[in-house]
Amino acid sequence: MEHQIKRGVSLYSFQNDTFLGRMSLEDCIRECAAMGAMGIEVVGEQTFAGWPERGMPEAGIAEWHRLMAAYGTVPVCHDFMLDYKRYKGRMMPFDEQVASVRKDIELARRLGAPYIRSLVSVEPEVLVAAAPYAEEAGVTILLEVHAPLHFDHPWIIRHAEAYEKSGSTALGFLPDMGMFLHRFPRVWKERFIRNGCPRDAADFIEKAYEDRRLAEYVVLDVMQRWGPGPQMAMVETLRHNAAYEPRRMLEFMPRIHNIHAKFYEMTEDGQEWSIPYDEVVAVLKQGGYRGYLCSEYEGNRWIEDAQEVDSLGQVRLQQQMFARLLGETVPA
């Protein structure tokens, strides 16, 4: 099947390496290009020191564009935050929220990124109010649809209705593939066991997830059988994750412009343990998706207590999987 799906990486994937000083921004971009993942997504606060409080100097913008040109990569998305709980005891005023979003739209414009990612908690009215400025800047605001939310959730429907009513083309969605967690991640289970969860309790919770049991009932069962403790932290993950169907993206595809290819563990045989990416890619092809699949590695936090995190190796394995699924030559 012909498609226009491209491969990219969210530099969020390399948070351990950048925080510990093992990889610079240039290292990240060079490695992505070597994998054939030419789309680069950034989290402003992670990638650019001092953003947003100290702004972004022109020298930093110039260096960013130098790196893009040097490695043949392209900016895809700037993931922004909105600190609407900055003031103790009250929400940030509406006008300040809109002004904050406009500041991130301007950064995306300077970076040459066509999209900015909004956290799912942001009110639709704030994004609608910022949309005219986004249109002028040539930037589209994408709400991240992230577990436990999904495309049938009332909050997402509220956003979709607000976007349609606004008539703006500068509003859309960015699905996080963690919505499609069809199997309980092994790295989660083993971390909870290391934290003190009894193995039989962990086995019970994993089986309950596989059986698609109602989370509230499983929480009660675990409390009654094993009592309070780390097992309650593990069972709470069932409230926040589910095996939603990738085909639900089809209805929203006209407003889907970027994908967070969340993953927790790539196995040695080149598969993601928990998320059925063969189904995901098939749906994206069917829907005529024309954007990037940006790797977003989040397995680091589940293993860093027990072993060295190999973010680069994990992203490379996912990119090889994507190349196969997209009919490309598999990068080494």
Short mmCIF file of C-alpha atoms in Angstrom, two decimals:
data_model
loop_
_atom_site.label_atom_id
_atom_site.label_comp_id
_atom_site.label_asym_id
_atom_site.label_seq_id
_atom_site.Cartn_x
_atom_site.Cartn_y
_atom_site.Cartn_z
CA MET A 1 0.00 0.00 0.00
CA GLU A 2 1.35 3.43 -0.96
CA HIS A 3 1.79 5.82 1.95
CA GLN A 4 3.40 9.11 2.95
CA ILE A 5 4.34 8.17 6.50
CA LYS A 6 7.76 9.36 7.59
CA ARG A 7 10.05 8.39 10.47
CA GLY A 8 11.15 10.72 13.25
CA VAL A 9 12.25 10.82 16.88
CA SER A 10 11.14 12.84 19.86
CA LEU A 11 14.30 13.84 21.70
CA TYR A 12 12.32 13.12 24.87
CA SER A 13 13.53 9.58 24.17
CA PHE A 14 17.07 10.58 25.15
CA GLN A 15 16.22 12.30 28.43
CA ASN A 16 18.56 10.10 30.50
CA ASP A 17 21.47 10.69 28.16
CA THR A 18 20.98 14.44 27.91
CA PHE A 19 20.37 14.90 31.63
CA LEU A 20 23.53 12.96 32.50
CA GLY A 21 25.56 14.83 29.88
CA ARG A 22 26.24 11.76 27.75
CA MET A 23 24.61 13.22 24.62
CA SER A 24 24.51 16.78 23.34
CA LEU A 25 21.79 18.14 21.09
CA GLU A 26 24.07 17.55 18.12
CA ASP A 27 24.71 13.95 19.23
CA CYS A 28 20.95 13.33 19.36
CA ILE A 29 20.33 14.77 15.91
CA ARG A 30 23.30 12.98 14.35
CA GLU A 31 22.14 9.62 15.72
CA CYS A 32 18.58 10.17 14.50
CA ALA A 33 19.83 10.98 11.01
CA ALA A 34 22.01 7.85 11.03
CA MET A 35 18.85 5.80 11.63
CA GLY A 36 17.06 7.48 8.76
CA ALA A 37 14.69 9.14 11.24
CA MET A 38 14.83 12.61 9.75
CA GLY A 39 11.99 14.27 11.66
CA ILE A 40 13.04 15.88 14.96
CA GLU A 41 10.62 16.64 17.77
CA VAL A 42 11.73 18.53 20.87
CA VAL A 43 10.44 19.33 24.33
CA GLY A 44 11.40 22.96 24.78
CA GLU A 45 12.16 22.76 28.49
CA GLN A 46 14.36 19.69 27.97
CA THR A 47 16.20 20.75 24.83
CA PHE A 48 16.74 24.47 25.33
CA ALA A 49 18.23 25.57 28.65
CA GLY A 50 16.21 28.33 30.27
CA TRP A 51 13.11 27.98 28.12
CA PRO A 52 10.61 29.54 28.58
CA GLU A 53 11.61 31.86 31.44
CA ARG A 54 14.84 33.09 29.80
CA GLY A 55 13.56 32.92 26.24
CA MET A 56 15.50 31.61 23.26
CA PRO A 57 18.43 33.70 21.98
CA GLU A 58 19.05 34.14 18.28
CA ALA A 59 22.33 32.29 18.63
CA GLY A 60 20.43 29.23 19.83
CA ILE A 61 18.03 29.43 16.90
CA ALA A 62 20.94 29.78 14.48
CA GLU A 63 22.67 26.74 15.98
CA TRP A 64 19.44 24.73 15.68
CA HIS A 65 19.13 25.54 11.99
CA ARG A 66 22.82 24.76 11.49
CA LEU A 67 22.28 21.30 12.91
CA MET A 68 19.19 20.72 10.77
CA ALA A 69 21.17 21.62 7.66
CA ALA A 70 24.27 19.67 8.66
CA TYR A 71 22.40 16.38 9.10
CA GLY A 72 19.56 16.83 6.62
CA THR A 73 16.94 16.62 9.37
CA VAL A 74 13.73 18.63 9.60
CA PRO A 75 11.92 20.17 12.60
CA VAL A 76 8.57 18.51 13.24
CA CYS A 77 7.15 19.59 16.57
CA HIS A 78 7.83 21.59 19.72
CA ASP A 79 6.14 20.03 22.76
CA PHE A 80 5.09 22.87 25.01
CA MET A 81 3.91 23.01 28.60
CA LEU A 82 1.31 25.36 30.04
CA ASP A 83 1.91 26.09 33.72
CA TYR A 84 -1.68 27.05 34.47
CA LYS A 85 -1.23 26.10 38.15
CA ARG A 86 1.68 28.48 38.62
CA TYR A 87 -0.19 30.61 41.16
CA LYS A 88 -0.92 29.08 44.54
CA GLY A 89 -4.61 28.66 45.20
CA ARG A 90 -5.85 29.86 41.81
CA MET A 91 -5.64 29.08 38.13
CA MET A 92 -3.62 31.19 35.73
CA PRO A 93 -5.97 33.78 34.18
CA PHE A 94 -7.32 32.91 30.77
CA ASP A 95 -5.51 35.72 28.95
CA GLU A 96 -2.18 34.67 30.48
CA GLN A 97 -2.75 31.10 29.36
CA VAL A 98 -3.38 32.24 25.79
CA ALA A 99 -0.31 34.50 25.91
CA SER A 100 1.80 31.56 27.11
CA VAL A 101 0.61 29.40 24.21
CA ARG A 102 1.37 32.24 21.79
CA LYS A 103 4.93 32.37 23.14
CA ASP A 104 5.40 28.69 22.28
CA ILE A 105 3.82 29.18 18.86
CA GLU A 106 6.42 31.84 18.19
CA LEU A 107 9.24 29.51 19.27
CA ALA A 108 7.95 26.83 16.89
CA ARG A 109 7.89 29.40 14.08
CA ARG A 110 11.49 30.37 14.79
CA LEU A 111 12.54 26.72 14.89
CA GLY A 112 10.75 26.03 11.63
CA ALA A 113 8.51 23.41 13.29
CA PRO A 114 5.03 23.20 11.74
CA TYR A 115 3.43 21.81 14.91
CA ILE A 116 3.32 22.38 18.65
CA ARG A 117 2.08 19.74 21.08
CA SER A 118 -0.40 20.78 23.77
CA LEU A 119 -0.82 18.75 26.93
CA VAL A 120 -4.24 17.12 27.07
CA SER A 121 -5.22 19.05 30.21
CA VAL A 122 -5.37 22.41 28.43
CA GLU A 123 -8.90 23.82 28.01
CA PRO A 124 -10.16 23.83 24.41
CA GLU A 125 -11.16 27.49 24.74
CA VAL A 126 -7.52 28.44 25.35
CA LEU A 127 -6.33 26.66 22.22
CA VAL A 128 -9.19 28.08 20.11
CA ALA A 129 -8.26 31.58 21.30
CA ALA A 130 -4.63 31.00 20.29
CA ALA A 131 -5.53 29.52 16.90
CA PRO A 132 -5.64 32.79 14.90
CA TYR A 133 -2.08 33.57 15.95
CA ALA A 134 -1.05 30.02 15.05
CA GLU A 135 -2.59 30.44 11.60
CA GLU A 136 -0.58 33.63 11.04
CA ALA A 137 2.61 31.86 12.15
CA GLY A 138 2.00 28.82 9.95
CA VAL A 139 1.88 26.54 13.00
CA THR A 140 -0.77 23.99 13.97
CA ILE A 141 -1.61 23.30 17.62
CA LEU A 142 -2.00 19.58 18.32
CA LEU A 143 -3.67 18.30 21.47
CA GLU A 144 -1.95 15.16 22.70
CA VAL A 145 -4.49 12.36 23.12
CA HIS A 146 -2.79 10.41 25.88
CA ALA A 147 -3.88 7.51 28.10
CA PRO A 148 -6.06 7.31 30.12
CA LEU A 149 -7.87 9.51 27.60
CA HIS A 150 -8.81 8.24 24.15
CA PHE A 151 -10.79 9.30 21.10
CA ASP A 152 -14.15 8.37 22.65
CA HIS A 153 -13.48 10.25 25.89
CA PRO A 154 -15.87 13.19 26.54
CA TRP A 155 -12.93 15.58 27.03
CA ILE A 156 -11.52 14.74 23.60
CA ILE A 157 -14.97 14.98 22.03
CA ARG A 158 -15.33 18.42 23.64
CA HIS A 159 -12.06 19.49 22.02
CA ALA A 160 -13.08 18.07 18.64
CA GLU A 161 -16.39 19.92 18.74
CA ALA A 162 -14.68 23.18 19.73
CA TYR A 163 -12.20 22.83 16.87
CA GLU A 164 -14.94 22.23 14.32
CA LYS A 165 -17.01 25.15 15.63
CA SER A 166 -13.99 27.46 15.42
CA GLY A 167 -13.48 26.64 11.74
CA SER A 168 -9.72 26.87 12.27
CA THR A 169 -7.34 24.57 10.42
CA ALA A 170 -4.66 25.35 13.02
CA LEU A 171 -6.14 22.94 15.58
CA GLY A 172 -5.65 19.20 15.59
CA PHE A 173 -4.61 16.09 17.47
CA LEU A 174 -1.44 14.22 18.29
CA PRO A 175 -2.25 10.64 19.38
CA ASP A 176 0.11 8.93 21.80
CA MET A 177 0.31 5.23 20.96
CA GLY A 178 0.30 4.34 24.65
CA MET A 179 -3.48 4.33 24.21
CA PHE A 180 -3.12 1.00 22.45
CA LEU A 181 -1.41 -0.97 25.22
CA HIS A 182 -2.60 -4.45 24.29
CA ARG A 183 -0.28 -6.26 26.71
CA PHE A 184 0.96 -5.31 30.19
CA PRO A 185 4.59 -4.17 29.78
CA ARG A 186 7.15 -6.61 31.14
CA VAL A 187 9.38 -3.77 32.31
CA TRP A 188 6.52 -2.37 34.40
CA LYS A 189 5.82 -5.70 36.06
CA GLU A 190 9.45 -6.39 36.93
CA ARG A 191 9.93 -2.88 38.35
CA PHE A 192 6.92 -3.28 40.65
CA ILE A 193 8.29 -6.64 41.81
CA ARG A 194 11.65 -5.04 42.57
CA ASN A 195 9.74 -2.38 44.50
CA GLY A 196 8.26 -5.08 46.72
CA CYS A 197 5.11 -6.26 44.96
CA PRO A 198 4.65 -10.02 45.59
CA ARG A 199 5.16 -11.96 42.37
CA ASP A 200 1.83 -13.76 42.71
CA ALA A 201 0.10 -10.40 43.01
CA ALA A 202 1.97 -9.14 39.96
CA ASP A 203 0.95 -12.25 38.02
CA PHE A 204 -2.67 -11.71 39.07
CA ILE A 205 -2.66 -8.08 37.94
CA GLU A 206 -1.01 -8.92 34.63
CA LYS A 207 -3.59 -11.66 33.97
CA ALA A 208 -6.42 -9.29 34.87
CA TYR A 209 -5.11 -6.84 32.29
CA GLU A 210 -4.91 -9.55 29.65
CA ASP A 211 -8.51 -10.57 30.48
CA ARG A 212 -9.64 -6.92 30.16
CA ARG A 213 -11.21 -7.00 33.62
CA LEU A 214 -12.74 -3.80 34.95
CA ALA A 215 -9.96 -1.96 36.76
CA GLU A 216 -12.05 -0.98 39.79
CA TYR A 217 -12.86 -4.64 40.54
CA VAL A 218 -9.22 -5.66 40.21
CA VAL A 219 -8.14 -2.86 42.58
CA LEU A 220 -10.60 -4.15 45.19
CA ASP A 221 -9.47 -7.77 44.71
CA VAL A 222 -5.82 -6.86 45.17
CA MET A 223 -6.52 -4.86 48.32
CA GLN A 224 -8.52 -7.70 49.82
CA ARG A 225 -5.98 -10.42 48.95
CA TRP A 226 -2.64 -8.66 49.46
CA GLY A 227 -3.44 -5.48 51.37
CA PRO A 228 -1.71 -2.12 50.99
CA GLY A 229 1.76 -1.91 49.52
CA PRO A 230 3.57 -1.72 46.15
CA GLN A 231 0.97 -4.04 44.62
CA MET A 232 -1.57 -1.22 44.93
CA ALA A 233 0.69 1.03 42.87
CA MET A 234 0.88 -1.67 40.21
CA VAL A 235 -2.86 -2.29 40.08
CA GLU A 236 -3.53 1.45 39.81
CA THR A 237 -1.88 1.36 36.38
CA LEU A 238 -4.99 -0.50 35.19
CA ARG A 239 -7.06 2.63 35.78
CA HIS A 240 -4.79 4.67 33.51
CA ASN A 241 -4.10 2.30 30.64
CA ALA A 242 -6.25 0.24 28.32
CA ALA A 243 -6.20 -1.61 25.03
CA TYR A 244 -8.12 0.88 22.89
CA GLU A 245 -8.47 0.15 19.20
CA PRO A 246 -6.13 1.90 16.72
CA ARG A 247 -8.92 2.08 14.13
CA ARG A 248 -10.65 4.76 16.25
CA MET A 249 -8.07 7.16 14.82
CA LEU A 250 -9.69 6.93 11.39
CA GLU A 251 -12.59 9.25 12.22
CA PHE A 252 -10.17 11.93 13.40
CA MET A 253 -7.48 11.45 10.76
CA PRO A 254 -8.07 14.81 8.98
CA ARG A 255 -6.88 16.57 12.16
CA ILE A 256 -4.09 14.11 13.08
CA HIS A 257 -0.73 15.54 11.98
CA ASN A 258 1.88 13.92 14.22
CA ILE A 259 2.21 10.66 16.15
CA HIS A 260 3.97 9.92 19.43
CA ALA A 261 5.21 6.38 18.87
CA LYS A 262 5.36 5.57 22.58
CA PHE A 263 7.20 2.41 23.52
CA TYR A 264 8.48 0.72 26.63
CA GLU A 265 10.50 -2.25 25.42
CA MET A 266 11.76 -3.31 22.03
CA THR A 267 12.62 -7.01 22.06
CA GLU A 268 15.61 -8.59 20.32
CA ASP A 269 13.33 -9.90 17.57
CA GLY A 270 12.38 -6.33 16.68
CA GLN A 271 8.91 -6.08 18.21
CA GLU A 272 7.44 -3.75 20.81
CA TRP A 273 6.34 -5.98 23.67
CA SER A 274 3.06 -4.22 24.50
CA ILE A 275 1.83 -2.12 21.57
CA PRO A 276 0.73 -3.75 18.27
CA TYR A 277 2.56 -1.49 15.86
CA ASP A 278 1.70 -3.66 12.89
CA GLU A 279 -1.97 -2.78 13.52
CA VAL A 280 -1.15 0.86 14.22
CA VAL A 281 0.78 1.33 10.97
CA ALA A 282 -1.90 -0.49 8.98
CA VAL A 283 -4.54 1.93 10.32
CA LEU A 284 -2.36 4.95 9.56
CA LYS A 285 -1.90 3.72 5.99
CA GLN A 286 -5.63 3.09 5.63
CA GLY A 287 -6.41 6.60 6.88
CA GLY A 288 -3.95 8.26 4.53
CA TYR A 289 -1.83 9.65 7.36
CA ARG A 290 0.92 11.87 5.93
CA GLY A 291 3.00 12.82 8.96
CA TYR A 292 5.77 11.48 11.12
CA LEU A 293 5.94 8.52 13.47
CA CYS A 294 8.15 9.98 16.20
CA SER A 295 9.77 7.46 18.54
CA GLU A 296 9.06 8.23 22.17
CA TYR A 297 10.95 5.90 24.47
CA GLU A 298 9.57 5.72 28.00
CA GLY A 299 11.00 2.44 29.20
CA ASN A 300 13.91 4.19 30.86
CA ARG A 301 12.09 5.01 34.09
CA TRP A 302 11.10 1.35 34.53
CA ILE A 303 14.62 -0.10 34.35
CA GLU A 304 17.04 2.61 35.51
CA ASP A 305 17.06 1.26 39.09
CA ALA A 306 18.40 -2.10 37.88
CA GLN A 307 20.47 -1.55 34.74
CA GLU A 308 22.06 0.99 32.46
CA VAL A 309 19.50 2.64 30.21
CA ASP A 310 20.25 2.16 26.50
CA SER A 311 17.86 4.70 25.01
CA LEU A 312 19.78 4.90 21.78
CA GLY A 313 19.73 1.15 21.25
CA GLN A 314 16.02 0.97 22.00
CA VAL A 315 15.16 3.81 19.61
CA ARG A 316 17.31 2.21 16.92
CA LEU A 317 15.39 -1.06 17.26
CA GLN A 318 12.06 0.74 16.99
CA GLN A 319 13.21 2.63 13.91
CA GLN A 320 14.26 -0.64 12.31
CA MET A 321 10.78 -2.01 13.03
CA PHE A 322 9.17 1.05 11.47
CA ALA A 323 11.37 0.78 8.39
CA ARG A 324 10.17 -2.80 7.90
CA LEU A 325 6.52 -1.88 8.45
CA LEU A 326 6.81 1.06 6.04
CA GLY A 327 8.59 -0.94 3.34
CA GLU A 328 11.88 0.90 3.65
CA THR A 329 15.42 -0.37 3.73
CA VAL A 330 16.10 -1.30 7.33
CA PRO A 331 18.83 0.96 8.81
CA ALA A 332 21.74 -0.75 10.57
#
